[in-house]
Short mmCIF file of C-alpha atoms in Angstrom, two decimals:
data_model
loop_
_atom_site.label_atom_id
_atom_site.label_comp_id
_atom_site.label_asym_id
_atom_site.label_seq_id
_atom_site.Cartn_x
_atom_site.Cartn_y
_atom_site.Cartn_z
CA MET L 1 -7.00 17.79 18.40
CA PRO L 2 -5.14 17.99 15.08
CA ASP L 3 -5.10 14.94 12.82
CA ILE L 4 -1.29 14.95 12.85
CA LEU L 5 0.81 15.44 15.99
CA VAL L 6 4.36 16.66 15.35
CA GLU L 7 6.98 16.97 18.06
CA ARG L 8 10.66 16.60 18.73
CA VAL L 9 11.58 14.22 21.56
CA GLY L 10 15.30 14.33 22.22
CA THR L 11 16.88 13.82 18.80
CA LEU L 12 13.80 12.06 17.43
CA GLY L 13 11.35 13.82 15.15
CA ARG L 14 7.97 12.25 15.88
CA ILE L 15 4.98 12.20 13.52
CA ARG L 16 1.83 10.69 15.00
CA LEU L 17 -1.31 10.01 12.99
CA ASN L 18 -4.13 11.17 15.24
CA ARG L 19 -7.49 9.90 14.00
CA PRO L 20 -7.78 6.79 16.19
CA LYS L 21 -11.57 6.52 15.89
CA ALA L 22 -11.14 6.33 12.09
CA LEU L 23 -8.18 3.95 12.40
CA ASN L 24 -6.01 6.94 11.45
CA ALA L 25 -7.42 6.98 7.90
CA LEU L 26 -5.43 9.38 5.76
CA THR L 27 -6.86 12.67 4.50
CA HIS L 28 -5.41 15.24 2.13
CA GLY L 29 -4.77 17.60 5.00
CA MET L 30 -2.80 14.93 6.83
CA VAL L 31 -0.61 14.39 3.75
CA GLY L 32 0.26 18.08 3.72
CA ALA L 33 0.95 18.13 7.46
CA ILE L 34 3.33 15.15 7.21
CA ASP L 35 5.16 16.77 4.31
CA ALA L 36 5.54 20.00 6.30
CA ALA L 37 6.88 18.02 9.28
CA LEU L 38 9.48 16.40 7.03
CA ASP L 39 10.56 19.86 5.90
CA LEU L 40 10.90 20.91 9.54
CA PHE L 41 12.91 17.89 10.60
CA ALA L 42 15.15 17.95 7.52
CA ALA L 43 16.25 21.47 8.43
CA ASP L 44 16.82 20.65 12.12
CA GLU L 45 20.42 19.50 12.63
CA GLY L 46 19.50 18.20 16.07
CA VAL L 47 17.13 15.57 14.63
CA ALA L 48 18.79 12.21 14.10
CA ALA L 49 15.81 10.19 12.87
CA ILE L 50 12.08 10.38 12.16
CA LEU L 51 9.46 8.10 13.73
CA LEU L 52 5.97 7.51 12.29
CA THR L 53 3.35 5.96 14.58
CA GLY L 54 -0.43 5.85 14.87
CA GLU L 55 -2.41 6.95 17.89
CA GLY L 56 -4.70 4.44 19.58
CA GLU L 57 -4.11 0.73 19.88
CA ARG L 58 -5.85 -0.49 16.73
CA GLY L 59 -3.37 0.35 14.02
CA LEU L 60 -1.01 2.68 12.22
CA CYS L 61 -3.36 3.60 9.37
CA ALA L 62 -6.24 1.75 7.69
CA GLY L 63 -5.71 3.58 4.39
CA GLY L 64 -7.13 6.60 2.64
CA ASP L 65 -10.42 8.20 3.65
CA LEU L 66 -12.73 6.30 1.27
CA ARG L 67 -15.82 8.34 1.98
CA SER L 68 -14.11 11.56 0.92
CA LEU L 69 -12.91 9.87 -2.28
CA TYR L 70 -16.45 8.68 -2.98
CA GLU L 71 -17.78 12.19 -2.52
CA SER L 72 -15.09 13.70 -4.73
CA ALA L 73 -16.68 12.60 -8.03
CA GLY L 74 -16.85 15.50 -10.47
CA SER L 75 -14.17 17.49 -8.67
CA SER L 76 -10.37 17.54 -8.73
CA SER L 77 -10.00 16.68 -5.04
CA ALA L 78 -9.16 12.98 -5.57
CA GLU L 79 -6.62 13.88 -8.25
CA ASN L 80 -4.97 16.42 -5.97
CA PHE L 81 -5.00 14.05 -3.01
CA TRP L 82 -3.40 11.18 -4.94
CA ARG L 83 -0.79 13.43 -6.53
CA ASP L 84 0.32 14.82 -3.16
CA GLU L 85 0.07 11.43 -1.43
CA TYR L 86 2.23 9.68 -4.03
CA ARG L 87 4.82 12.45 -3.94
CA LEU L 88 4.95 12.06 -0.15
CA ASP L 89 5.38 8.28 -0.44
CA ALA L 90 8.31 8.80 -2.82
CA ARG L 91 9.80 11.43 -0.53
CA ILE L 92 9.72 9.02 2.39
CA ALA L 93 11.51 6.42 0.25
CA HIS L 94 14.36 8.85 -0.40
CA TYR L 95 14.29 10.86 2.83
CA GLU L 96 17.67 12.24 3.87
CA LYS L 97 17.44 11.08 7.48
CA PRO L 98 16.62 7.62 8.85
CA PHE L 99 12.84 7.19 8.74
CA VAL L 100 11.35 4.61 11.11
CA ALA L 101 7.75 3.43 10.78
CA ILE L 102 6.03 1.27 13.39
CA LEU L 103 3.33 -0.86 11.77
CA ASP L 104 1.56 -1.84 14.98
CA GLY L 105 -1.95 -3.20 14.45
CA ILE L 106 -3.79 -2.58 11.18
CA THR L 107 -1.79 -1.05 8.32
CA MET L 108 -3.48 -1.04 4.93
CA GLY L 109 -3.54 0.88 1.67
CA GLY L 110 -2.36 4.43 2.28
CA GLY L 111 -0.82 3.29 5.56
CA VAL L 112 1.45 0.99 3.56
CA GLY L 113 2.36 3.95 1.36
CA LEU L 114 3.57 5.89 4.41
CA SER L 115 5.40 2.97 5.99
CA GLY L 116 6.34 0.44 3.32
CA HIS L 117 8.90 2.70 1.68
CA ALA L 118 10.52 3.78 4.95
CA GLY L 119 14.14 2.97 5.63
CA HIS L 120 13.26 1.05 8.82
CA ARG L 121 9.94 -0.78 9.13
CA VAL L 122 9.03 -2.32 12.47
CA VAL L 123 6.14 -4.74 13.01
CA THR L 124 4.73 -6.24 16.20
CA GLY L 125 2.80 -9.35 17.12
CA ARG L 126 -0.38 -7.32 16.57
CA SER L 127 0.45 -6.26 13.01
CA ARG L 128 -2.07 -6.91 10.24
CA ILE L 129 -0.79 -5.55 6.95
CA ALA L 130 -2.67 -5.76 3.66
CA MET L 131 -3.35 -4.28 0.26
CA PRO L 132 -7.03 -5.28 -0.03
CA GLU L 133 -7.97 -2.92 -2.84
CA THR L 134 -9.28 -5.41 -5.42
CA GLY L 135 -12.11 -6.08 -2.97
CA ILE L 136 -13.37 -2.51 -3.41
CA GLY L 137 -12.83 -2.26 -7.16
CA TYR L 138 -9.50 -0.51 -6.83
CA LEU L 139 -5.79 -1.38 -7.18
CA PRO L 140 -2.84 -1.75 -4.78
CA ASP L 141 -1.56 1.80 -5.16
CA VAL L 142 0.78 4.02 -3.04
CA GLY L 143 3.68 2.09 -4.57
CA GLY L 144 2.11 -1.30 -3.99
CA THR L 145 2.91 -2.26 -7.57
CA TRP L 146 6.57 -1.59 -6.73
CA LEU L 147 6.66 -3.43 -3.38
CA LEU L 148 4.56 -6.47 -4.27
CA PRO L 149 6.54 -7.66 -7.31
CA ARG L 150 9.71 -7.65 -5.18
CA ALA L 151 8.35 -10.21 -2.74
CA PRO L 152 9.75 -13.75 -3.13
CA GLY L 153 8.48 -15.65 -6.16
CA GLU L 154 4.81 -14.93 -6.86
CA THR L 155 4.03 -14.02 -3.25
CA GLY L 156 3.35 -10.41 -4.23
CA THR L 157 1.02 -11.44 -7.03
CA TYR L 158 -0.94 -13.53 -4.55
CA LEU L 159 -1.09 -10.72 -1.98
CA GLY L 160 -1.99 -8.04 -4.52
CA LEU L 161 -4.82 -10.00 -6.12
CA THR L 162 -6.33 -11.58 -3.01
CA GLY L 163 -5.73 -8.75 -0.54
CA GLU L 164 -4.93 -11.31 2.17
CA PRO L 165 -3.44 -9.80 5.35
CA MET L 166 0.08 -10.43 6.63
CA GLY L 167 1.14 -10.90 10.21
CA ALA L 168 4.62 -9.99 11.40
CA ALA L 169 6.41 -13.05 10.01
CA ASP L 170 4.71 -12.81 6.61
CA ALA L 171 5.38 -9.07 6.37
CA ILE L 172 9.10 -9.62 6.92
CA PHE L 173 9.11 -12.57 4.49
CA ALA L 174 7.35 -10.51 1.80
CA GLY L 175 9.64 -7.49 2.21
CA PHE L 176 7.07 -5.16 3.78
CA ALA L 177 8.90 -5.01 7.12
CA ASP L 178 12.42 -5.38 8.46
CA ALA L 179 12.12 -6.40 12.11
CA CYS L 180 9.61 -7.47 14.74
CA VAL L 181 9.61 -5.75 18.13
CA PRO L 182 7.09 -6.79 20.81
CA ALA L 183 4.43 -4.13 21.39
CA ALA L 184 5.38 -3.97 25.07
CA THR L 185 8.96 -3.08 24.07
CA LEU L 186 8.02 -0.20 21.79
CA PRO L 187 8.33 2.50 24.51
CA ALA L 188 11.91 1.35 25.19
CA LEU L 189 12.69 1.44 21.47
CA ILE L 190 11.30 4.96 21.17
CA ASP L 191 13.37 6.09 24.15
CA ALA L 192 16.48 4.59 22.56
CA LEU L 193 15.82 6.37 19.26
CA ALA L 194 15.25 9.65 21.07
CA ALA L 195 18.64 9.28 22.76
CA LEU L 196 20.64 8.84 19.55
CA ALA L 197 23.42 11.28 18.74
CA PRO L 198 22.32 13.87 16.16
CA GLU L 199 24.81 12.48 13.66
CA ALA L 200 23.54 8.90 14.00
CA GLY L 201 22.94 7.20 10.67
CA HIS L 202 21.01 4.22 9.36
CA ALA L 203 23.37 1.65 10.87
CA THR L 204 22.94 3.07 14.37
CA VAL L 205 19.17 3.21 14.01
CA ARG L 206 19.05 -0.36 12.77
CA ALA L 207 21.23 -1.48 15.69
CA ALA L 208 18.79 0.09 18.15
CA ILE L 209 15.92 -1.77 16.50
CA ASP L 210 17.76 -5.09 16.24
CA ALA L 211 18.71 -4.94 19.94
CA ARG L 212 15.01 -5.19 20.79
CA ALA L 213 13.81 -7.37 17.92
CA VAL L 214 12.52 -10.91 18.23
CA THR L 215 11.96 -13.70 15.74
CA PRO L 216 8.21 -13.73 14.96
CA GLY L 217 8.15 -17.42 14.06
CA PRO L 218 7.67 -19.14 10.70
CA ALA L 219 5.92 -17.30 7.89
CA PRO L 220 2.77 -19.04 6.63
CA LEU L 221 3.44 -17.55 3.21
CA ALA L 222 6.78 -19.35 3.05
CA ALA L 223 5.05 -22.65 3.68
CA ALA L 224 2.59 -21.96 0.84
CA GLN L 225 5.10 -20.50 -1.59
CA ALA L 226 5.43 -23.56 -3.82
CA VAL L 227 1.68 -23.60 -4.50
CA ILE L 228 1.59 -19.82 -4.87
CA ASP L 229 4.46 -19.86 -7.36
CA ARG L 230 2.83 -22.57 -9.47
CA CYS L 231 -0.59 -20.98 -9.59
CA PHE L 232 0.22 -17.25 -9.76
CA ALA L 233 2.97 -17.36 -12.40
CA HIS L 234 0.42 -16.84 -15.17
CA ASP L 235 -0.22 -13.50 -16.88
CA ARG L 236 -4.00 -13.94 -17.12
CA VAL L 237 -6.33 -14.07 -14.16
CA GLU L 238 -8.34 -16.83 -15.88
CA ASP L 239 -5.22 -19.01 -16.00
CA ILE L 240 -4.51 -18.36 -12.33
CA LEU L 241 -8.02 -19.47 -11.44
CA ALA L 242 -7.66 -22.59 -13.58
CA ALA L 243 -4.34 -23.44 -11.93
CA LEU L 244 -5.87 -23.06 -8.48
CA ALA L 245 -8.77 -25.34 -9.46
CA ALA L 246 -6.34 -27.94 -10.77
CA GLU L 247 -4.23 -27.74 -7.61
CA GLY L 248 -7.06 -29.20 -5.56
CA SER L 249 -5.74 -28.31 -2.09
CA GLU L 250 -7.73 -26.59 0.63
CA PHE L 251 -5.48 -23.54 0.37
CA ALA L 252 -5.92 -23.35 -3.40
CA GLY L 253 -9.68 -23.74 -3.14
CA ARG L 254 -9.95 -21.02 -0.52
CA THR L 255 -7.73 -18.71 -2.55
CA ARG L 256 -9.77 -19.29 -5.70
CA ALA L 257 -13.00 -18.50 -3.86
CA THR L 258 -11.44 -15.28 -2.55
CA LEU L 259 -10.47 -14.15 -6.05
CA LEU L 260 -13.95 -14.79 -7.39
CA GLU L 261 -15.33 -12.24 -4.91
CA LYS L 262 -13.13 -9.42 -6.24
CA SER L 263 -13.85 -6.93 -9.00
CA PRO L 264 -12.98 -8.72 -12.28
CA SER L 265 -11.76 -5.49 -13.87
CA SER L 266 -9.60 -4.65 -10.87
CA LEU L 267 -8.06 -8.12 -10.92
CA VAL L 268 -7.08 -7.79 -14.58
CA LEU L 269 -5.75 -4.27 -14.09
CA THR L 270 -3.84 -5.19 -10.93
CA LEU L 271 -2.17 -8.19 -12.51
CA ARG L 272 -1.09 -6.03 -15.44
CA LEU L 273 0.33 -3.38 -13.10
CA LEU L 274 2.17 -5.98 -11.04
CA ARG L 275 3.84 -7.36 -14.16
CA LEU L 276 4.81 -3.86 -15.27
CA GLY L 277 6.03 -3.13 -11.75
CA ARG L 278 8.28 -6.16 -11.82
CA ALA L 279 10.16 -4.66 -14.78
CA ALA L 280 10.17 -1.11 -13.36
CA THR L 281 13.45 0.46 -12.32
CA THR L 282 12.00 3.16 -10.03
CA LEU L 283 9.23 3.53 -7.48
CA GLU L 284 8.18 6.71 -9.24
CA ALA L 285 7.37 4.89 -12.48
CA CYS L 286 4.99 2.61 -10.58
CA LEU L 287 3.37 5.52 -8.74
CA GLU L 288 2.86 7.38 -12.01
CA ARG L 289 1.00 4.43 -13.56
CA GLU L 290 -1.04 3.94 -10.40
CA PHE L 291 -2.04 7.60 -10.43
CA HIS L 292 -3.59 7.53 -13.90
CA ALA L 293 -5.21 4.14 -13.32
CA SER L 294 -6.71 5.43 -10.05
CA LEU L 295 -8.35 8.35 -11.83
CA ALA L 296 -9.79 5.97 -14.40
CA LEU L 297 -11.19 3.61 -11.77
CA LEU L 298 -12.85 6.47 -9.93
CA ALA L 299 -14.36 7.85 -13.13
CA GLU L 300 -15.50 4.69 -14.89
CA GLY L 301 -14.36 1.59 -13.03
CA ASP L 302 -15.73 -0.28 -10.03
CA PHE L 303 -14.13 1.88 -7.35
CA ARG L 304 -17.18 3.97 -6.45
CA GLU L 305 -19.34 0.83 -6.37
CA GLY L 306 -16.83 -0.88 -4.12
CA ILE L 307 -16.81 2.06 -1.70
CA ARG L 308 -20.61 2.17 -1.77
CA ALA L 309 -20.88 -1.47 -0.79
CA ALA L 310 -18.16 -1.32 1.88
CA VAL L 311 -18.52 2.17 3.40
CA ILE L 312 -21.64 4.04 2.25
CA ASP L 313 -24.47 1.49 2.26
CA LYS L 314 -22.39 -1.22 3.96
CA ASP L 315 -24.38 -4.00 2.29
CA LYS L 316 -21.18 -5.89 1.37
CA ALA L 317 -22.79 -6.75 -1.97
CA PRO L 318 -20.94 -4.87 -4.73
CA ARG L 319 -22.37 -5.07 -8.25
CA TRP L 320 -19.24 -5.29 -10.40
CA SER L 321 -19.37 -4.10 -14.00
CA PRO L 322 -18.70 -6.30 -15.82
CA PRO L 323 -19.56 -9.04 -13.33
CA THR L 324 -17.36 -11.75 -14.85
CA LEU L 325 -13.78 -12.04 -16.08
CA ASP L 326 -14.73 -13.17 -19.57
CA ALA L 327 -16.55 -9.88 -20.10
CA VAL L 328 -13.55 -7.69 -19.19
CA ASP L 329 -12.23 -5.81 -22.24
CA PRO L 330 -8.38 -5.84 -22.31
CA GLU L 331 -8.33 -2.71 -24.48
CA ARG L 332 -10.36 -0.85 -21.88
CA ILE L 333 -7.89 -1.94 -19.20
CA ALA L 334 -4.99 -0.69 -21.33
CA GLY L 335 -6.79 2.63 -21.72
CA TRP L 336 -6.95 3.03 -17.96
CA LEU L 337 -3.15 3.19 -17.91
CA ALA L 338 -3.00 6.09 -20.35
CA PRO L 339 -2.23 9.53 -18.84
CA ARG L 340 -5.39 11.53 -18.18
CA ALA L 341 -4.03 14.34 -15.96
CA ALA L 342 -0.86 16.28 -15.29
CA PRO L 343 1.94 13.91 -14.27
CA VAL L 344 3.01 13.31 -10.71
CA PHE L 345 6.66 12.74 -11.61
CA SER L 346 8.86 13.43 -14.61
CA VAL L 347 9.02 9.84 -15.80
CA PRO L 348 9.99 9.21 -19.47
CA ASP L 349 7.20 7.83 -21.63
CA ASP L 350 9.22 4.76 -22.61
CA VAL L 351 9.52 3.84 -18.94
CA LEU L 352 5.74 4.00 -18.61
CA SER L 353 5.01 2.00 -21.77
CA HIS L 354 2.06 -0.31 -21.21
CA PRO L 355 1.05 -2.51 -24.16
CA ALA L 356 -2.42 -3.97 -24.01
CA PRO L 357 -2.71 -7.12 -21.91
CA SER L 358 -3.53 -10.30 -23.76
CA SER L 359 -7.21 -11.17 -23.98
#
């Protein structure tokens, strides 16, 4: 079976990720197939909306195929994959027809790139959404440094640095989703979308979703926001850790312990990118910075070591280099943001300016 299933059902253009045994992990070929499907549906006047779902019951997409990225060292395959993936993410953000993504089950990394920029993002009670990249020596890419800074207060800083997962309520609170529909109601929602008139627009699509949506309950992130805002407002990871230690609560202690497990270099880089993303005026500017930083992390950062520990050897014991925050060189981090390949987008240099982070 192909990794991407494309079909038209009524007036609905359906794109189904079809690697359920791999939690629908995204490959370069899948990126191209999705892009081709968007071309097809854009040209079809009978298609009212697009729907992205994942096959199987475990999730939409667990992210990019890490093993293939690990094996790409010394070749241009990772560069080509990221360039095409980021262009697809931006295309989804600006797609000319209503684009609906159902984030049922696990949605992480590259799965967030495909769904988080969609016009209509639906979660369920089974949703587990995260950007856990600092735990593998990487960064919250695929536009994560655009989405995360737009969460309330410092919620996005907390999520981007810790990689903590969000359920349905937290995803809506943080701006990663728009509505919660029970998993059992999804077939009825899909039928309703397939029955839309070809000229239906965003308002009609949203009405179909809202008619089946439920309130997922209180968001745990909202309850913790005061502590998060106090502790994560700093521009240095060391200061965030100190603030968490001073806070003294169980939540703060647990969060501090989580951060200390992550790649120190990735934490510093991610915080810098999140601050730059907060000031960005376009998704494309964030994707462009993420692209060049990704290439740097694969070539000389902790990314390969993180994949080794998590996917290749599975010993869950990464050896970060350097192993501590005080040994991270801010100038080296700034260098990782410098262009090192052909650009993904035509973004002016002044928009991408990235002065060195403070030491």
